[in-house]
Amino acid sequence: MKKIYILLTAVFVLSSFASINGQTIKSGEKLVFAGSYNMSGLMTQLAQVTMSTETVSTAKNSYLHLSCELSTYTKWDSFFKIRDIYESYVNPSNFKPSLYKRNIDEGGYTKKEKYVFKGNTVTSTTKRRNKPETQKTVTIGASTQDVISLFYKVRTMDFSKFKEGQTVSLMIIFDEKQVPVTLKYMGKETINAGNLGKKECFKISIGAKTDALRGKDKNLIWLTADAKKIPTLLKFNIPVGSGQLTLTSATGI
């Protein structure tokens, strides 16, 4: 159960170096997913994941605020309570992040992170439960982004131009480290997309140089095969088991 939070990581490690193809992620979008985990051979719903967008303006700039919240259902809280929030503030035209925040509370373990992006560096501030606050500066590549902004940027790609088996290499920063990630396009499938009904979707395999994800082509995401690229289903395989995220509701799209 302590690894359930990895389902977020699995979702967020999606992106590419491809250019924006005209699709705009709207402010006011809200996507709700049911998070399930394989328990004794049965896929059991344990949590809800909510992703939302809103416009935030300062005196100098306007940002798209990307938010993701993960909460276990109340009946599971006594077993292992999770309340996680991930946020990214990005340039709405190219999804380049300026600020990333991560606030997790998992079974009593707490951690707060803040990443400030400036040029090719990220300055991180981290506070773990019962430990002093720490700061660190990490040098990153020009295309490295946080996991939230990259998840949204992938939805701007034109997968209709991809050939089956085609791969894309990319880089994210997570836990103050750069992590190489590979996407592989695997064709199309029809998926039940919650209130959107059945949708033809692009099927994408996720590979990463990390122990968090296991198995070849076992970590997958399906995006609607249209301009909106709504994520409808994610399947993940991790060291302690397998699970999935299933879209239940998409509004404001």
CSV table of N, CA, C and O in Angstrom, one decimal, residues 56-119:
chain,number,residue,atom,x,y,z
A,56,VAL,N,-4.0,31.7,-13.4
A,56,VAL,CA,-3.5,32.5,-12.3
A,56,VAL,C,-2.7,33.6,-12.8
A,56,VAL,O,-1.7,33.4,-13.5
A,57,SER,N,-3.0,34.8,-12.4
A,57,SER,CA,-2.3,36.0,-12.9
A,57,SER,C,-1.6,36.7,-11.8
A,57,SER,O,-2.1,36.8,-10.6
A,58,THR,N,-0.4,37.2,-12.1
A,58,THR,CA,0.4,38.0,-11.2
A,58,THR,C,0.5,39.4,-11.8
A,58,THR,O,-0.1,39.7,-12.9
A,59,ALA,N,1.2,40.3,-11.1
A,59,ALA,CA,1.4,41.7,-11.7
A,59,ALA,C,2.1,41.6,-13.0
A,59,ALA,O,1.9,42.5,-13.9
A,60,LYS,N,3.0,40.6,-13.2
A,60,LYS,CA,3.8,40.6,-14.4
A,60,LYS,C,3.4,39.5,-15.4
A,60,LYS,O,3.6,39.6,-16.6
A,61,ASN,N,2.9,38.4,-15.0
A,61,ASN,CA,2.6,37.2,-15.8
A,61,ASN,C,1.3,36.5,-15.6
A,61,ASN,O,0.7,36.7,-14.5
A,62,SER,N,0.9,35.7,-16.5
A,62,SER,CA,-0.3,34.9,-16.4
A,62,SER,C,0.2,33.4,-16.5
A,62,SER,O,0.9,33.1,-17.5
A,63,TYR,N,-0.2,32.6,-15.6
A,63,TYR,CA,0.2,31.2,-15.6
A,63,TYR,C,-1.0,30.3,-15.7
A,63,TYR,O,-2.1,30.6,-15.3
A,64,LEU,N,-0.8,29.1,-16.2
A,64,LEU,CA,-1.8,28.0,-16.1
A,64,LEU,C,-1.4,27.1,-14.9
A,64,LEU,O,-0.3,26.6,-14.9
A,65,HIS,N,-2.3,27.1,-13.9
A,65,HIS,CA,-2.1,26.3,-12.7
A,65,HIS,C,-2.6,24.9,-12.9
A,65,HIS,O,-3.8,24.7,-13.1
A,66,LEU,N,-1.7,23.9,-12.9
A,66,LEU,CA,-2.0,22.5,-13.1
A,66,LEU,C,-2.0,21.8,-11.7
A,66,LEU,O,-1.0,21.9,-11.0
A,67,SER,N,-3.1,21.2,-11.3
A,67,SER,CA,-3.2,20.6,-10.0
A,67,SER,C,-3.6,19.1,-10.1
A,67,SER,O,-4.5,18.8,-10.9
A,68,CYS,N,-3.0,18.3,-9.2
A,68,CYS,CA,-3.5,16.9,-9.1
A,68,CYS,C,-3.5,16.5,-7.7
A,68,CYS,O,-2.6,16.7,-6.9
A,69,GLU,N,-4.7,16.0,-7.3
A,69,GLU,CA,-4.9,15.6,-5.9
A,69,GLU,C,-5.2,14.1,-5.8
A,69,GLU,O,-6.1,13.6,-6.6
A,70,LEU,N,-4.6,13.4,-4.9
A,70,LEU,CA,-4.9,12.0,-4.7
A,70,LEU,C,-5.3,11.8,-3.3
A,70,LEU,O,-4.7,12.2,-2.3
A,71,SER,N,-6.5,11.1,-3.1
A,71,SER,CA,-7.0,10.8,-1.8
A,71,SER,C,-7.6,9.4,-1.8
A,71,SER,O,-8.4,9.0,-2.7
A,72,THR,N,-7.2,8.7,-0.8
A,72,THR,CA,-7.8,7.4,-0.6
A,72,THR,C,-9.3,7.6,-0.2
A,72,THR,O,-9.7,8.6,0.5
A,73,TYR,N,-10.2,6.6,-0.6
A,73,TYR,CA,-11.6,6.7,-0.1
A,73,TYR,C,-11.6,6.5,1.4
A,73,TYR,O,-10.8,5.9,2.0
A,74,THR,N,-12.6,7.2,2.0
A,74,THR,CA,-12.7,7.2,3.5
A,74,THR,C,-12.6,5.8,4.1
A,74,THR,O,-12.0,5.6,5.2
A,75,LYS,N,-13.2,4.8,3.5
A,75,LYS,CA,-13.3,3.5,4.1
A,75,LYS,C,-11.9,2.8,4.2
A,75,LYS,O,-11.7,1.9,4.9
A,76,TRP,N,-10.9,3.4,3.4
A,76,TRP,CA,-9.6,2.8,3.4
A,76,TRP,C,-8.6,3.7,4.3
A,76,TRP,O,-7.5,3.3,4.5
A,77,ASP,N,-9.1,4.8,4.8
A,77,ASP,CA,-8.2,5.7,5.5
A,77,ASP,C,-7.6,5.1,6.8
A,77,ASP,O,-6.5,5.3,7.2
A,78,SER,N,-8.4,4.2,7.5
A,78,SER,CA,-7.9,3.6,8.7
A,78,SER,C,-6.8,2.6,8.4
A,78,SER,O,-6.0,2.2,9.2
A,79,PHE,N,-6.8,2.1,7.1
A,79,PHE,CA,-5.8,1.1,6.7
A,79,PHE,C,-4.5,1.8,6.3
A,79,PHE,O,-3.4,1.5,6.7
A,80,PHE,N,-4.7,2.8,5.4
A,80,PHE,CA,-3.5,3.5,4.9
A,80,PHE,C,-4.0,4.8,4.2
A,80,PHE,O,-4.5,4.8,3.1
A,81,LYS,N,-4.0,5.9,5.0
A,81,LYS,CA,-4.6,7.2,4.5
A,81,LYS,C,-3.6,7.9,3.6
A,81,LYS,O,-2.4,8.1,4.0
A,82,ILE,N,-4.0,8.4,2.5
A,82,ILE,CA,-3.2,9.2,1.6
A,82,ILE,C,-3.9,10.5,1.2
A,82,ILE,O,-5.1,10.5,0.8
A,83,ARG,N,-3.2,11.6,1.3
A,83,ARG,CA,-3.7,12.9,0.9
A,83,ARG,C,-2.5,13.6,0.2
A,83,ARG,O,-1.7,14.2,0.9
A,84,ASP,N,-2.4,13.5,-1.1
A,84,ASP,CA,-1.3,14.1,-1.8
A,84,ASP,C,-1.8,15.2,-2.8
A,84,ASP,O,-2.8,15.1,-3.4
A,85,ILE,N,-1.0,16.2,-2.9
A,85,ILE,CA,-1.3,17.3,-3.9
A,85,ILE,C,0.0,17.7,-4.6
A,85,ILE,O,1.1,17.9,-4.1
A,86,TYR,N,-0.1,17.7,-6.0
A,86,TYR,CA,1.0,18.0,-6.9
A,86,TYR,C,0.5,19.2,-7.7
A,86,TYR,O,-0.6,19.3,-8.2
A,87,GLU,N,1.4,20.3,-7.8
A,87,GLU,CA,1.0,21.5,-8.5
A,87,GLU,C,2.1,22.0,-9.4
A,87,GLU,O,3.3,21.8,-9.1
A,88,SER,N,1.8,22.6,-10.5
A,88,SER,CA,2.7,23.2,-11.4
A,88,SER,C,2.2,24.5,-12.0
A,88,SER,O,1.0,24.5,-12.4
A,89,TYR,N,3.0,25.5,-12.1
A,89,TYR,CA,2.6,26.8,-12.6
A,89,TYR,C,3.4,26.9,-13.9
A,89,TYR,O,4.6,27.0,-13.9
A,90,VAL,N,2.7,27.0,-15.1
A,90,VAL,CA,3.4,26.9,-16.3
A,90,VAL,C,3.0,28.1,-17.3
A,90,VAL,O,2.0,28.7,-17.1
A,91,ASN,N,3.9,28.3,-18.2
A,91,ASN,CA,3.5,29.2,-19.4
A,91,ASN,C,2.5,28.5,-20.2
A,91,ASN,O,2.7,27.4,-20.7
A,92,PRO,N,1.3,29.1,-20.4
A,92,PRO,CA,0.2,28.4,-21.0
A,92,PRO,C,0.4,28.2,-22.5
A,92,PRO,O,-0.3,27.4,-23.1
A,93,SER,N,1.4,28.8,-23.1
A,93,SER,CA,1.7,28.6,-24.6
A,93,SER,C,2.7,27.5,-24.8
A,93,SER,O,2.6,26.8,-25.9
A,94,ASN,N,3.6,27.2,-23.9
A,94,ASN,CA,4.5,26.1,-24.2
A,94,ASN,C,4.7,25.1,-23.0
A,94,ASN,O,5.5,24.2,-23.1
A,95,PHE,N,4.0,25.3,-21.9
A,95,PHE,CA,4.0,24.5,-20.7
A,95,PHE,C,5.3,24.4,-20.0
A,95,PHE,O,5.6,23.5,-19.2
A,96,LYS,N,6.1,25.4,-20.2
A,96,LYS,CA,7.4,25.5,-19.5
A,96,LYS,C,7.1,25.9,-18.0
A,96,LYS,O,6.5,27.0,-17.8
A,97,PRO,N,7.6,25.1,-17.1
A,97,PRO,CA,7.2,25.5,-15.7
A,97,PRO,C,8.1,26.6,-15.1
A,97,PRO,O,9.2,26.7,-15.4
A,98,SER,N,7.4,27.3,-14.2
A,98,SER,CA,8.2,28.3,-13.3
A,98,SER,C,8.2,27.8,-11.9
A,98,SER,O,9.2,28.1,-11.2
A,99,LEU,N,7.2,27.1,-11.5
A,99,LEU,CA,7.1,26.7,-10.1
A,99,LEU,C,6.4,25.3,-10.0
A,99,LEU,O,5.4,25.1,-10.7
A,100,TYR,N,6.9,24.4,-9.2
A,100,TYR,CA,6.4,23.1,-8.9
A,100,TYR,C,6.3,22.9,-7.4
A,100,TYR,O,7.2,23.2,-6.7
A,101,LYS,N,5.2,22.3,-7.0
A,101,LYS,CA,5.0,22.0,-5.6
A,101,LYS,C,4.5,20.6,-5.4
A,101,LYS,O,3.7,20.1,-6.2
A,102,ARG,N,4.9,20.0,-4.4
A,102,ARG,CA,4.5,18.6,-4.0
A,102,ARG,C,4.3,18.5,-2.5
A,102,ARG,O,5.2,18.8,-1.7
A,103,ASN,N,3.1,18.2,-2.1
A,103,ASN,CA,2.8,18.1,-0.7
A,103,ASN,C,2.1,16.7,-0.4
A,103,ASN,O,1.0,16.5,-0.8
A,104,ILE,N,2.8,15.8,0.2
A,104,ILE,CA,2.3,14.4,0.4
A,104,ILE,C,2.2,14.1,1.9
A,104,ILE,O,2.9,14.5,2.7
A,105,ASP,N,1.1,13.3,2.1
A,105,ASP,CA,0.8,12.8,3.4
A,105,ASP,C,0.4,11.4,3.2
A,105,ASP,O,-0.8,11.1,2.8
A,106,GLU,N,1.2,10.4,3.5
A,106,GLU,CA,1.0,9.0,3.2
A,106,GLU,C,1.2,8.1,4.4
A,106,GLU,O,2.3,7.9,4.8
A,107,GLY,N,0.1,7.7,5.0
A,107,GLY,CA,0.2,6.9,6.2
A,107,GLY,C,1.0,7.6,7.3
A,107,GLY,O,1.6,6.9,8.1
A,108,GLY,N,0.9,8.9,7.4
A,108,GLY,CA,1.6,9.6,8.5
A,108,GLY,C,2.9,10.2,8.1
A,108,GLY,O,3.5,11.0,8.8
A,109,TYR,N,3.4,9.7,6.9
A,109,TYR,CA,4.7,10.3,6.4
A,109,TYR,C,4.4,11.5,5.6
A,109,TYR,O,3.6,11.5,4.7
A,110,THR,N,5.0,12.6,5.9
A,110,THR,CA,4.8,13.9,5.2
A,110,THR,C,6.0,14.4,4.6
A,110,THR,O,7.2,14.2,5.1
A,111,LYS,N,5.8,15.1,3.4
A,111,LYS,CA,7.0,15.7,2.7
A,111,LYS,C,6.4,16.8,1.9
A,111,LYS,O,5.4,16.7,1.2
A,112,LYS,N,7.1,18.0,1.9
A,112,LYS,CA,6.8,19.1,1.1
A,112,LYS,C,8.0,19.5,0.3
A,112,LYS,O,9.1,19.6,0.8
A,113,GLU,N,7.7,19.7,-1.0
A,113,GLU,CA,8.8,20.1,-1.9
A,113,GLU,C,8.3,21.3,-2.7
A,113,GLU,O,7.1,21.5,-3.1
A,114,LYS,N,9.3,22.2,-3.0
A,114,LYS,CA,9.0,23.3,-3.9
A,114,LYS,C,10.2,23.5,-4.9
A,114,LYS,O,11.4,23.5,-4.4
A,115,TYR,N,10.0,23.5,-6.2
A,115,TYR,CA,11.0,23.7,-7.2
A,115,TYR,C,10.8,25.0,-7.9
A,115,TYR,O,9.7,25.3,-8.4
A,116,VAL,N,11.8,25.8,-7.9
A,116,VAL,CA,11.8,27.1,-8.6
A,116,VAL,C,12.7,26.9,-9.9
A,116,VAL,O,13.9,26.7,-9.8
A,117,PHE,N,12.1,27.0,-11.1
A,117,PHE,CA,12.8,26.9,-12.3
A,117,PHE,C,13.3,28.2,-12.8
A,117,PHE,O,12.6,29.2,-12.9
A,118,LYS,N,14.6,28.3,-13.1
A,118,LYS,CA,15.2,29.5,-13.7
A,118,LYS,C,16.3,29.1,-14.6
A,118,LYS,O,17.3,28.6,-14.2
A,119,GLY,N,16.1,29.3,-15.9
A,119,GLY,CA,17.1,28.9,-16.9
A,119,GLY,C,17.3,27.4,-16.9
A,119,GLY,O,16.4,26.6,-16.9
